[in-house]
Amino acid sequence: MKGSRSHTSIRRLCFATFLSLPLVLALAGSASAEKILAKADGWELFTDGRVAGFVSQVNGDGTLVGGPGTYVVTYPDGMMVRDTVQGGGWPIATTNGNTGADPPVAGTVNQTRIRSGFLGNQFNFGVRGQVTPYTTVTGYISIWAFIESQSQSKGTPNPADVRQGYAKLEGPWGSFLAGRTRTLFSRGATDIDVLYAHRWGVGFPGSANFDSNGPTLGQVGFGVMGSGFAAGLIYGTPVLGGFHLNIGAFDPVQLSGGSFTRTGYPRAEAEATFERTFGGSGKIVLFVNGLYQTVYKGSPCVTMPNAPCETTAAGVGYGGRFELGFFHLGLAGHYGQGLGLGYALENSAAAFDGPGNPRKIDGYYAQSQFVLGRFDLFAGFGITRVFLTDLDKAAAPVDTSPNSVIK
C-alpha cells in the first residue's frame, strides 16, 4: 500500500498481493446449505457455519514518521494541529523503523501469522416456523470467533463475537427484520468482494489486525467500503420483476473522529437491487444504496471560525455483478462525506479536517473471478480517495523536497 497527497485528494490504492494458504471446511455457503437439526409442529431448528485457518504473509512499508510531509500548522482560527491524514498504513510500533534518522525512516513490515480470514469461524443457528398461513417468522443468531490471539499473546482470552442476532417476518407483503444484522449502505460492493474474491481468503490484513486479532479486510479500504453490522429495523418489499427495495433505520453512530459524539435520530439507509438470470448460467445484478445521518458536538459547543457544531454524514453506493459461465465480474463505487476509509461511519480522522469539517470521499472497485472447478482465480483493482477541504488547502504548507508526500 502506498499513499500520495495532493492539494485535491489523498489516494489509497492497492495493487498488492497478500499471500495466504487456506485450509477451509465450509458447513454452509448460503441458505441452500442449511442443515435441518429437528422438526416439530411446523417448526424447524437449523444450523449453518464454517471453520477455516490461513497462513498469511504480510510485507510492505510502514507509515511515514515525522520529517517531510508531517507538519504542525496553524489554521485561520488560530488552532494548531498536526497536519497528517490518518486512516491508512501500518503504525510505527509494528515496523522496524528508525525515528532518529534525518529524515526519519518509516521502516518495513515483514510478518507471518496463522489466522482467520475475511470471514471468521462461524457457528450459526436459527428457528423458523409459520405464524399464519401466509407469514413465516425466523429467529437467527450468528456467532463468530477468530483462531488468532489478541496482540499475539496466547494467554489472552479470545471471546466469541455475536455478529448477528435478529427476528424476521416474511410474507406476500414483504419482510420485516428487527435486531443486529448487515447494514444496507455499500452492501452490494461488499458482496462483490466476498463472492468473487475473499470469501475463502484473507486479502488486506488491516492497519492494526495483522499483529492482533479480528477479521481481515479483503479489499475493504481500497475502493470497497465495508457494509458492517449494526442494530436496526429493516423493511423489504416483495420482489417484483427482479426489483427489490430495503429501507432501514439503524442505531446512530458517534463520530469521535470529528468530535461529533451526539446524534438525535436513527440513521437512515436504503438499498435497491435488480436481479435477472439468463441462459443456463448467466446472471446480472444491479444495486444502488445510500445512508444519511446528522451528527453534532456535545454541549457546550464552542463556536470558532471554520469549526461546525453540526454536520451531515451521507453517502451513496452503486454498481453491479455480471456472471456468465465460469467468468464473473463486479464493478462498484461510492461517494459521500464523513464516511471514513474502511467501513461506513468508522471513527477515522481521515473523515474530517482539524476543526471538524467533513471531507469528501469516493472509491472505485473492479473485481474479476474465473471459476475453474473447485479452484478460483481472481484479480481486482480498487482506489479510495479523500479530498481536502478548503481549510486543508489553505493550511497545507508547500514542501518540494525529494522525499515529500505533498506535491
mmCIF file with all atom_site columns, N, CA and C in Angstrom, residues 152-186:
data_model
loop_
_atom_site.group_PDB
_atom_site.id
_atom_site.type_symbol
_atom_site.label_atom_id
_atom_site.label_alt_id
_atom_site.label_comp_id
_atom_site.label_asym_id
_atom_site.label_entity_id
_atom_site.label_seq_id
_atom_site.pdbx_PDB_ins_code
_atom_site.Cartn_x
_atom_site.Cartn_y
_atom_site.Cartn_z
_atom_site.occupancy
_atom_site.B_iso_or_equiv
_atom_site.pdbx_formal_charge
_atom_site.auth_seq_id
_atom_site.auth_comp_id
_atom_site.auth_asym_id
_atom_site.auth_atom_id
_atom_site.pdbx_PDB_model_num
ATOM 1   N N  . GLN A 1 152 ? -1.114  -11.120 19.764 1.00 0.00 ? 152 GLN A N  1
ATOM 2   C CA . GLN A 1 152 ? -0.204  -12.260 19.637 1.00 0.00 ? 152 GLN A CA 1
ATOM 3   C C  . GLN A 1 152 ? 0.198   -12.841 20.990 1.00 0.00 ? 152 GLN A C  1
ATOM 4   N N  . SER A 1 153 ? -0.718  -12.840 21.932 1.00 0.00 ? 153 SER A N  1
ATOM 5   C CA . SER A 1 153 ? -0.483  -13.403 23.256 1.00 0.00 ? 153 SER A CA 1
ATOM 6   C C  . SER A 1 153 ? -1.389  -14.607 23.432 1.00 0.00 ? 153 SER A C  1
ATOM 7   N N  . LYS A 1 154 ? -0.788  -15.793 23.480 1.00 0.00 ? 154 LYS A N  1
ATOM 8   C CA . LYS A 1 154 ? -1.622  -16.994 23.523 1.00 0.00 ? 154 LYS A CA 1
ATOM 9   C C  . LYS A 1 154 ? -2.326  -17.169 24.860 1.00 0.00 ? 154 LYS A C  1
ATOM 10  N N  . GLY A 1 155 ? -1.933  -16.400 25.876 1.00 0.00 ? 155 GLY A N  1
ATOM 11  C CA . GLY A 1 155 ? -2.605  -16.481 27.168 1.00 0.00 ? 155 GLY A CA 1
ATOM 12  C C  . GLY A 1 155 ? -3.772  -15.537 27.310 1.00 0.00 ? 155 GLY A C  1
ATOM 13  N N  . THR A 1 156 ? -4.023  -14.703 26.289 1.00 0.00 ? 156 THR A N  1
ATOM 14  C CA . THR A 1 156 ? -5.134  -13.751 26.347 1.00 0.00 ? 156 THR A CA 1
ATOM 15  C C  . THR A 1 156 ? -6.428  -14.426 25.924 1.00 0.00 ? 156 THR A C  1
ATOM 16  N N  . PRO A 1 157 ? -7.516  -14.240 26.677 1.00 0.00 ? 157 PRO A N  1
ATOM 17  C CA . PRO A 1 157 ? -8.801  -14.844 26.268 1.00 0.00 ? 157 PRO A CA 1
ATOM 18  C C  . PRO A 1 157 ? -9.226  -14.361 24.886 1.00 0.00 ? 157 PRO A C  1
ATOM 19  N N  . ASN A 1 158 ? -9.894  -15.240 24.164 1.00 0.00 ? 158 ASN A N  1
ATOM 20  C CA . ASN A 1 158 ? -10.335 -14.932 22.809 1.00 0.00 ? 158 ASN A CA 1
ATOM 21  C C  . ASN A 1 158 ? -11.856 -15.084 22.752 1.00 0.00 ? 158 ASN A C  1
ATOM 22  N N  . PRO A 1 159 ? -12.598 -14.060 23.197 1.00 0.00 ? 159 PRO A N  1
ATOM 23  C CA . PRO A 1 159 ? -14.053 -14.225 23.325 1.00 0.00 ? 159 PRO A CA 1
ATOM 24  C C  . PRO A 1 159 ? -14.749 -14.317 21.980 1.00 0.00 ? 159 PRO A C  1
ATOM 25  N N  . ALA A 1 160 ? -15.915 -14.934 21.990 1.00 0.00 ? 160 ALA A N  1
ATOM 26  C CA . ALA A 1 160 ? -16.740 -15.029 20.789 1.00 0.00 ? 160 ALA A CA 1
ATOM 27  C C  . ALA A 1 160 ? -17.418 -13.689 20.520 1.00 0.00 ? 160 ALA A C  1
ATOM 28  N N  . ASP A 1 161 ? -17.764 -13.479 19.269 1.00 0.00 ? 161 ASP A N  1
ATOM 29  C CA . ASP A 1 161 ? -18.392 -12.241 18.810 1.00 0.00 ? 161 ASP A CA 1
ATOM 30  C C  . ASP A 1 161 ? -19.769 -12.590 18.251 1.00 0.00 ? 161 ASP A C  1
ATOM 31  N N  . VAL A 1 162 ? -20.825 -12.120 18.906 1.00 0.00 ? 162 VAL A N  1
ATOM 32  C CA . VAL A 1 162 ? -22.179 -12.346 18.398 1.00 0.00 ? 162 VAL A CA 1
ATOM 33  C C  . VAL A 1 162 ? -22.414 -11.336 17.279 1.00 0.00 ? 162 VAL A C  1
ATOM 34  N N  . ARG A 1 163 ? -22.101 -11.733 16.056 1.00 0.00 ? 163 ARG A N  1
ATOM 35  C CA . ARG A 1 163 ? -22.084 -10.810 14.930 1.00 0.00 ? 163 ARG A CA 1
ATOM 36  C C  . ARG A 1 163 ? -23.500 -10.458 14.451 1.00 0.00 ? 163 ARG A C  1
ATOM 37  N N  . GLN A 1 164 ? -24.413 -11.433 14.498 1.00 0.00 ? 164 GLN A N  1
ATOM 38  C CA . GLN A 1 164 ? -25.789 -11.176 14.105 1.00 0.00 ? 164 GLN A CA 1
ATOM 39  C C  . GLN A 1 164 ? -26.746 -11.826 15.102 1.00 0.00 ? 164 GLN A C  1
ATOM 40  N N  . GLY A 1 165 ? -27.911 -11.213 15.228 1.00 0.00 ? 165 GLY A N  1
ATOM 41  C CA . GLY A 1 165 ? -28.975 -11.768 16.050 1.00 0.00 ? 165 GLY A CA 1
ATOM 42  C C  . GLY A 1 165 ? -30.254 -11.009 15.770 1.00 0.00 ? 165 GLY A C  1
ATOM 43  N N  . TYR A 1 166 ? -31.216 -11.649 15.114 1.00 0.00 ? 166 TYR A N  1
ATOM 44  C CA . TYR A 1 166 ? -32.411 -10.917 14.707 1.00 0.00 ? 166 TYR A CA 1
ATOM 45  C C  . TYR A 1 166 ? -33.619 -11.834 14.608 1.00 0.00 ? 166 TYR A C  1
ATOM 46  N N  . ALA A 1 167 ? -34.794 -11.185 14.558 1.00 0.00 ? 167 ALA A N  1
ATOM 47  C CA . ALA A 1 167 ? -36.049 -11.853 14.235 1.00 0.00 ? 167 ALA A CA 1
ATOM 48  C C  . ALA A 1 167 ? -36.561 -11.265 12.930 1.00 0.00 ? 167 ALA A C  1
ATOM 49  N N  . LYS A 1 168 ? -37.142 -12.120 12.067 1.00 0.00 ? 168 LYS A N  1
ATOM 50  C CA . LYS A 1 168 ? -37.565 -11.673 10.751 1.00 0.00 ? 168 LYS A CA 1
ATOM 51  C C  . LYS A 1 168 ? -38.920 -12.276 10.403 1.00 0.00 ? 168 LYS A C  1
ATOM 52  N N  . LEU A 1 169 ? -39.842 -11.420 9.968  1.00 0.00 ? 169 LEU A N  1
ATOM 53  C CA . LEU A 1 169 ? -41.139 -11.848 9.466  1.00 0.00 ? 169 LEU A CA 1
ATOM 54  C C  . LEU A 1 169 ? -41.140 -11.737 7.950  1.00 0.00 ? 169 LEU A C  1
ATOM 55  N N  . GLU A 1 170 ? -41.698 -12.744 7.259  1.00 0.00 ? 170 GLU A N  1
ATOM 56  C CA . GLU A 1 170 ? -41.754 -12.744 5.802  1.00 0.00 ? 170 GLU A CA 1
ATOM 57  C C  . GLU A 1 170 ? -43.124 -13.213 5.338  1.00 0.00 ? 170 GLU A C  1
ATOM 58  N N  . GLY A 1 171 ? -43.628 -12.547 4.294  1.00 0.00 ? 171 GLY A N  1
ATOM 59  C CA . GLY A 1 171 ? -44.916 -12.915 3.734  1.00 0.00 ? 171 GLY A CA 1
ATOM 60  C C  . GLY A 1 171 ? -45.109 -12.274 2.372  1.00 0.00 ? 171 GLY A C  1
ATOM 61  N N  . PRO A 1 172 ? -46.320 -12.391 1.781  1.00 0.00 ? 172 PRO A N  1
ATOM 62  C CA . PRO A 1 172 ? -46.583 -11.783 0.468  1.00 0.00 ? 172 PRO A CA 1
ATOM 63  C C  . PRO A 1 172 ? -46.410 -10.266 0.478  1.00 0.00 ? 172 PRO A C  1
ATOM 64  N N  . TRP A 1 173 ? -46.491 -9.651  1.634  1.00 0.00 ? 173 TRP A N  1
ATOM 65  C CA . TRP A 1 173 ? -46.355 -8.202  1.787  1.00 0.00 ? 173 TRP A CA 1
ATOM 66  C C  . TRP A 1 173 ? -44.901 -7.753  1.822  1.00 0.00 ? 173 TRP A C  1
ATOM 67  N N  . GLY A 1 174 ? -43.956 -8.709  1.904  1.00 0.00 ? 174 GLY A N  1
ATOM 68  C CA . GLY A 1 174 ? -42.540 -8.386  2.000  1.00 0.00 ? 174 GLY A CA 1
ATOM 69  C C  . GLY A 1 174 ? -41.925 -8.987  3.241  1.00 0.00 ? 174 GLY A C  1
ATOM 70  N N  . SER A 1 175 ? -41.035 -8.251  3.893  1.00 0.00 ? 175 SER A N  1
ATOM 71  C CA . SER A 1 175 ? -40.362 -8.762  5.085  1.00 0.00 ? 175 SER A CA 1
ATOM 72  C C  . SER A 1 175 ? -40.089 -7.621  6.054  1.00 0.00 ? 175 SER A C  1
ATOM 73  N N  . PHE A 1 176 ? -39.954 -7.976  7.325  1.00 0.00 ? 176 PHE A N  1
ATOM 74  C CA . PHE A 1 176 ? -39.585 -7.009  8.354  1.00 0.00 ? 176 PHE A CA 1
ATOM 75  C C  . PHE A 1 176 ? -38.601 -7.674  9.301  1.00 0.00 ? 176 PHE A C  1
ATOM 76  N N  . LEU A 1 177 ? -37.443 -7.027  9.509  1.00 0.00 ? 177 LEU A N  1
ATOM 77  C CA . LEU A 1 177 ? -36.372 -7.569  10.354 1.00 0.00 ? 177 LEU A CA 1
ATOM 78  C C  . LEU A 1 177 ? -36.100 -6.603  11.490 1.00 0.00 ? 177 LEU A C  1
ATOM 79  N N  . ALA A 1 178 ? -35.916 -7.142  12.698 1.00 0.00 ? 178 ALA A N  1
ATOM 80  C CA . ALA A 1 178 ? -35.542 -6.348  13.867 1.00 0.00 ? 178 ALA A CA 1
ATOM 81  C C  . ALA A 1 178 ? -34.401 -7.060  14.587 1.00 0.00 ? 178 ALA A C  1
ATOM 82  N N  . GLY A 1 179 ? -33.299 -6.346  14.819 1.00 0.00 ? 179 GLY A N  1
ATOM 83  C CA . GLY A 1 179 ? -32.156 -6.938  15.507 1.00 0.00 ? 179 GLY A CA 1
ATOM 84  C C  . GLY A 1 179 ? -30.846 -6.429  14.934 1.00 0.00 ? 179 GLY A C  1
ATOM 85  N N  . ARG A 1 180 ? -29.805 -7.215  15.107 1.00 0.00 ? 180 ARG A N  1
ATOM 86  C CA . ARG A 1 180 ? -28.477 -6.859  14.609 1.00 0.00 ? 180 ARG A CA 1
ATOM 87  C C  . ARG A 1 180 ? -28.177 -7.665  13.354 1.00 0.00 ? 180 ARG A C  1
ATOM 88  N N  . THR A 1 181 ? -27.846 -6.968  12.265 1.00 0.00 ? 181 THR A N  1
ATOM 89  C CA . THR A 1 181 ? -27.569 -7.637  11.000 1.00 0.00 ? 181 THR A CA 1
ATOM 90  C C  . THR A 1 181 ? -26.708 -6.722  10.134 1.00 0.00 ? 181 THR A C  1
ATOM 91  N N  . ARG A 1 182 ? -26.466 -7.121  8.906  1.00 0.00 ? 182 ARG A N  1
ATOM 92  C CA . ARG A 1 182 ? -25.690 -6.291  7.988  1.00 0.00 ? 182 ARG A CA 1
ATOM 93  C C  . ARG A 1 182 ? -26.442 -5.016  7.645  1.00 0.00 ? 182 ARG A C  1
ATOM 94  N N  . THR A 1 183 ? -25.696 -3.912  7.540  1.00 0.00 ? 183 THR A N  1
ATOM 95  C CA . THR A 1 183 ? -26.317 -2.660  7.142  1.00 0.00 ? 183 THR A CA 1
ATOM 96  C C  . THR A 1 183 ? -26.455 -2.624  5.624  1.00 0.00 ? 183 THR A C  1
ATOM 97  N N  . LEU A 1 184 ? -27.170 -1.604  5.121  1.00 0.00 ? 184 LEU A N  1
ATOM 98  C CA . LEU A 1 184 ? -27.540 -1.579  3.709  1.00 0.00 ? 184 LEU A CA 1
ATOM 99  C C  . LEU A 1 184 ? -26.569 -0.790  2.844  1.00 0.00 ? 184 LEU A C  1
ATOM 100 N N  . PHE A 1 185 ? -25.972 0.272   3.392  1.00 0.00 ? 185 PHE A N  1
ATOM 101 C CA . PHE A 1 185 ? -25.060 1.073   2.589  1.00 0.00 ? 185 PHE A CA 1
ATOM 102 C C  . PHE A 1 185 ? -23.806 0.270   2.259  1.00 0.00 ? 185 PHE A C  1
ATOM 103 N N  . SER A 1 186 ? -23.436 0.249   0.998  1.00 0.00 ? 186 SER A N  1
ATOM 104 C CA . SER A 1 186 ? -22.260 -0.465  0.475  1.00 0.00 ? 186 SER A CA 1
ATOM 105 C C  . SER A 1 186 ? -22.364 -1.981  0.612  1.00 0.00 ? 186 SER A C  1
#
